[in-house]
Coordinates of C-alpha atoms in Angstrom, one line a residue:
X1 CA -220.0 188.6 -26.9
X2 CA -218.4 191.8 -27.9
X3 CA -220.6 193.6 -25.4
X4 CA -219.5 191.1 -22.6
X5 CA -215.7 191.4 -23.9
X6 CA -215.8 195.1 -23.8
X7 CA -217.3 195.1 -19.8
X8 CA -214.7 192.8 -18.7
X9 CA -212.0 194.8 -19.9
X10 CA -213.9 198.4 -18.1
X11 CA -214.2 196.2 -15.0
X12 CA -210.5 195.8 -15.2
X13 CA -209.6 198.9 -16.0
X14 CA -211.9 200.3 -13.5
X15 CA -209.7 198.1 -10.6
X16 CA -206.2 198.4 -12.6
X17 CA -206.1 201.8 -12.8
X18 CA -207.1 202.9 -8.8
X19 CA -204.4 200.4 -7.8
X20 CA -201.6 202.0 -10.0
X21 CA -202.4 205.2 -9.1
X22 CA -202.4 204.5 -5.7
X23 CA -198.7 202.3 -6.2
X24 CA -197.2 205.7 -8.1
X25 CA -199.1 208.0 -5.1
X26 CA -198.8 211.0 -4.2
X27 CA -197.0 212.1 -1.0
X28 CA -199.3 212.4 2.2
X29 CA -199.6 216.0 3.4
X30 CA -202.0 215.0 6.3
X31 CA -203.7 218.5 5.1
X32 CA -200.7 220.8 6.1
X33 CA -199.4 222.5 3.5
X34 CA -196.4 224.6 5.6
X35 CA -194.1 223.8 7.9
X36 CA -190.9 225.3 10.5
X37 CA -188.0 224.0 11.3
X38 CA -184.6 224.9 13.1
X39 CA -181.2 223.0 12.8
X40 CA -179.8 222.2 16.1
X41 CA -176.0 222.2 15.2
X42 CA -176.5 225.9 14.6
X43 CA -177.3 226.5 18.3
X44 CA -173.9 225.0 19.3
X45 CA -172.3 227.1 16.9
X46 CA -173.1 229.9 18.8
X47 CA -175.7 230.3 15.3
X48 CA -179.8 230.3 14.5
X49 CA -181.4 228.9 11.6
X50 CA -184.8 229.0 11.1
X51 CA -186.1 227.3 7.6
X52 CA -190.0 227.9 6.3
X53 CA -191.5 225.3 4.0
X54 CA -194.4 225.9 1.6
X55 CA -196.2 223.2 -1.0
X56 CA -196.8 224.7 -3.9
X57 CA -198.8 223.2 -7.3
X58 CA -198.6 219.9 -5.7
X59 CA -197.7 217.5 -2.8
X60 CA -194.3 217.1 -4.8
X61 CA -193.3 220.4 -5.1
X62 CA -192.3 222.5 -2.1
X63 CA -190.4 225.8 -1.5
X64 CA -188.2 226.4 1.2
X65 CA -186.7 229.9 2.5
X66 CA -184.2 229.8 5.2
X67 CA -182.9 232.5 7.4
X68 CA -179.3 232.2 9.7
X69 CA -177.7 234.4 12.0
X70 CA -174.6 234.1 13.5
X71 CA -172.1 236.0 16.7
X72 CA -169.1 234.3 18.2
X73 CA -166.3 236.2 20.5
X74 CA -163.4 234.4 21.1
X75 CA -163.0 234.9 24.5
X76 CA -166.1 232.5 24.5
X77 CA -165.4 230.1 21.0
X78 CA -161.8 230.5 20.2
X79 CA -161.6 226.9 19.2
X80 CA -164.5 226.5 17.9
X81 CA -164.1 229.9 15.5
X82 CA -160.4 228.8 14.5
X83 CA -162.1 225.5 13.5
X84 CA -165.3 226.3 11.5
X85 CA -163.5 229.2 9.7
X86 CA -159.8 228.3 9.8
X87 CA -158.6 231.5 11.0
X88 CA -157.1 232.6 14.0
X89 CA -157.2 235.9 13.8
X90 CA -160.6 236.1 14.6
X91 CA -162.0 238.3 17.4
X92 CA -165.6 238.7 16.8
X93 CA -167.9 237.1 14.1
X94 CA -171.4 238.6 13.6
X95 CA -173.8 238.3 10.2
X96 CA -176.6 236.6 8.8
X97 CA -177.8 235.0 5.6
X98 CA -181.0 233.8 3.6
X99 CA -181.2 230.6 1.4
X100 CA -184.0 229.8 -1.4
X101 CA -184.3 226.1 -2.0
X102 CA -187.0 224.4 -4.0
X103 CA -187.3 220.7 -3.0
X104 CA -189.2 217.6 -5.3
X105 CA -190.4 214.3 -3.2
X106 CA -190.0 210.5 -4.9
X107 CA -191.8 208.6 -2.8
X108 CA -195.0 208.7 -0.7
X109 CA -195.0 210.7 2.6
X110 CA -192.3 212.8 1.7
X111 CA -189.5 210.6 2.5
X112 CA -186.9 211.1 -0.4
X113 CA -186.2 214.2 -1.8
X114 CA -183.7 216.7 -4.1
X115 CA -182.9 220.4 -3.6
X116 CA -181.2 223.1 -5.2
X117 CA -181.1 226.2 -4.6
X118 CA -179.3 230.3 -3.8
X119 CA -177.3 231.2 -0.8
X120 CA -176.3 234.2 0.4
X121 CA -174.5 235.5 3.5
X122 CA -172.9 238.5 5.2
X123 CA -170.1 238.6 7.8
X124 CA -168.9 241.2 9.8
X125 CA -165.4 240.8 11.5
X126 CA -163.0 242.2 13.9
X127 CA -159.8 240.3 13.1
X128 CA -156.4 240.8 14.7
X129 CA -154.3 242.6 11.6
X130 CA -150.9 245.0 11.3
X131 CA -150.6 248.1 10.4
X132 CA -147.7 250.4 9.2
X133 CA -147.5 253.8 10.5
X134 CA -144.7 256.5 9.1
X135 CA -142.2 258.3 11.4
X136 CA -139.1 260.5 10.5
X137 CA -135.8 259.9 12.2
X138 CA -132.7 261.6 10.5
X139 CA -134.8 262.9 7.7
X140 CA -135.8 259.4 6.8
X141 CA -139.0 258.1 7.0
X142 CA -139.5 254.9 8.6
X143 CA -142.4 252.4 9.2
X144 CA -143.6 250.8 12.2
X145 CA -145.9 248.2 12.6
X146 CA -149.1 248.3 15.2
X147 CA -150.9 245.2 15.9
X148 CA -154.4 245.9 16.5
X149 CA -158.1 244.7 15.9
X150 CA -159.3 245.7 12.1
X151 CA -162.9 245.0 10.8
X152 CA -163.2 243.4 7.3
X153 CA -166.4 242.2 5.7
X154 CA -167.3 239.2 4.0
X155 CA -169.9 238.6 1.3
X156 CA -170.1 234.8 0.4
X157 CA -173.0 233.6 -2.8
X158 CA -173.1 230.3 -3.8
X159 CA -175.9 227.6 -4.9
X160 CA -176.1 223.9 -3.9
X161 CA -177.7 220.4 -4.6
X162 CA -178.8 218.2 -1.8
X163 CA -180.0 214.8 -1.1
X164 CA -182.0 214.2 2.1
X165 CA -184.5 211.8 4.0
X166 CA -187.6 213.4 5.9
X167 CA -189.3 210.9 8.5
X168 CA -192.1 211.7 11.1
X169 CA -192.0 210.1 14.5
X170 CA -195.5 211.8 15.1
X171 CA -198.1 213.3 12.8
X172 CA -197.0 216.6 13.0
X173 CA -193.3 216.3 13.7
X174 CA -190.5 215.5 10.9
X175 CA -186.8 214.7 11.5
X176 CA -184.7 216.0 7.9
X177 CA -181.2 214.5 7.6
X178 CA -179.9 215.8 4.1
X179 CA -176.2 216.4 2.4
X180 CA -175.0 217.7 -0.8
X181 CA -172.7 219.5 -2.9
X182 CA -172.2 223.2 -4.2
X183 CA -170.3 226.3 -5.2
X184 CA -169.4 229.0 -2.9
X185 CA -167.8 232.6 -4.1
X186 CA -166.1 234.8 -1.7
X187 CA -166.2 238.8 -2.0
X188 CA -164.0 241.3 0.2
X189 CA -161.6 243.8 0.3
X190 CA -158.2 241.6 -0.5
X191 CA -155.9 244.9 -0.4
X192 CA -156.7 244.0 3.5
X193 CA -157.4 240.4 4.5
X194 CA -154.8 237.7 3.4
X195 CA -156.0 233.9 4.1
X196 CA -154.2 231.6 6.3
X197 CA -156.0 228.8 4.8
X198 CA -158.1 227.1 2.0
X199 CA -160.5 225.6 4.5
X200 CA -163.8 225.2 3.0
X201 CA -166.0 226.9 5.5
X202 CA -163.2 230.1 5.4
X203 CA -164.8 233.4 4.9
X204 CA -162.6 234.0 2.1
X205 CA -163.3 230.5 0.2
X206 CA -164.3 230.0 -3.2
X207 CA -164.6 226.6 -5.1
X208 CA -166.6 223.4 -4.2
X209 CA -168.8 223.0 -1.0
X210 CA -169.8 219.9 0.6
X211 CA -172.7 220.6 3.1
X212 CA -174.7 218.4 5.7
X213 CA -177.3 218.7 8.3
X214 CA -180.3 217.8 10.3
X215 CA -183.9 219.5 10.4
X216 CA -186.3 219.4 13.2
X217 CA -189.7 220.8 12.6
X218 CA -193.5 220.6 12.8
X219 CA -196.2 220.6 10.0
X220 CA -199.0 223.2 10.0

C-alpha cells in the first residue's frame, strides 16, 4: 500500500512539476542571444540612435547599450529646435551620447519588461548671444553691445526607469514601445548662457524627466 501510495504521488509530481514550470517559463529567445535596433523619431529629429541588446545569465536578464548622435541648423529645423529644446537662440546643435540600461522580462517571449539605467550626453552649440565691448569717449569708458553667434557647451547625466512592451510580428523582428521616468542634471558655463525656459528637454534642465519611445529591431 505504502509502496503504491508513494508511486502515485512520483507520478504526480513527475506531471505537476513539468506543467508549472512550463506555466512560470522562461522567455523564448528562439536561440538569439543579441539583438539591434534604431528609434525612428530620432531620424525626424534630424538625430540617430542605434541601441545593442545582449542576454546575459539568463533569458530574463538582458543588457542594453545605446549610442545617439544629433546636428540640427536652423536654417533647416528652426521650429523643430525652438520646440525640442525651448530655445530660440539656437543656431547649430551638434553632439552625441551613450546610455547603459539593464532590462528584466515578466512574462514569456519577452513581452513585459523594466529598465533602469545611466545616461550621458554632450552638446555643442552656436547660440545667438550679446556681448559688451569698451570704448572711451570724453575720458569715459563706455560699453557697447555686439550681437553675434557664441558657442556654449552642454554636458547633461541623468538615470531613468522605464516600463515597455516588446512584440514580434516575425521571428526575427521586434516592435519596443516603452515610457518612463528619471532625473536629468545639466552642466555648463552659467557666467555665459542664461535659460529662457524650464522646458524639460532644455539643454540647461535639471529635475524630473518623463521619456517615451519606440524600438525597431532584429534578433541575431
Amino acid at each position: 500500500m505504502k509502496g503504491s501510495l508513494f508511486l502515485r504521488i512520483l507520478i504526480m509530481a513527475c506531471t505537476l512539476l513539468p506543467a508549472c514550470a512550463a506555466a512560470q517559463g522562461t522567455p523564448r529567445t528562439d536561440g538569439y542571444g543579441h539583438s539591434l535596433a534604431v528609434q525612428p523619431l530620432y531620424i525626424f529629429n534630424q538625430g540617430v540612435r542605434v541601441d545593442y541588446e545582449r542576454q546575459l545569465s539568463s533569458p530574463y536578464h538582458w543588457l542594453q547599450v545605446s549610442g545617439k548622435g544629433y546636428y540640427m541648423h536652423r536654417a533647416d529645423d528652426a521650429g523643430l529646435l525652438t520646440l525640442l529644446f525651448g530655445d530660440d537662440r539656437i543656431e547649430t546643435l551638434s553632439g552625441a551620447g551613450a546610455e547603459l540600461n539593464y532590462k528584466y522580462f515578466f512574462l514569456k517571449r519577452r513581452h513585459l519588461y523594466v529598465s533602469a539605467g545611466l545616461s550621458y550626453g554632450y552638446f555643442h552649440t552656436k547660440l545667438h548671444g550679446v556681448d559688451f565691448s569698451g570704448f572711451r569717449e570724453d575720458d569715459l569708458t563706455l560699453y557697447r553691445p555686439h550681437y553675434r553667434l557664441q558657442s556654449q557647451d552642454f554636458n547633461r547625466a541623468g538615470f531613468n526607469t522605464f516600463f515597455g512592451i516588446q512584440t514580434s510580428p516575425y521571428r526575427r523582428f521586434f516592435v519596443d514601445v516603452y515610457a518612463g521616468v528619471g532625473y536629468a542634471r545639466s552642466f555648463y558655463d552659467r557666467s555665459r548662457y542664461y535659460p529662457d525656459t524650464g522646458n524639460m528637454n532644455g539643454l540647461s534642465y535639471s529635475g524630473p524627466t518623463v521619456t517615451a519611445g519606440v524600438r525597431i529591431g532584429i534578433r541575431f
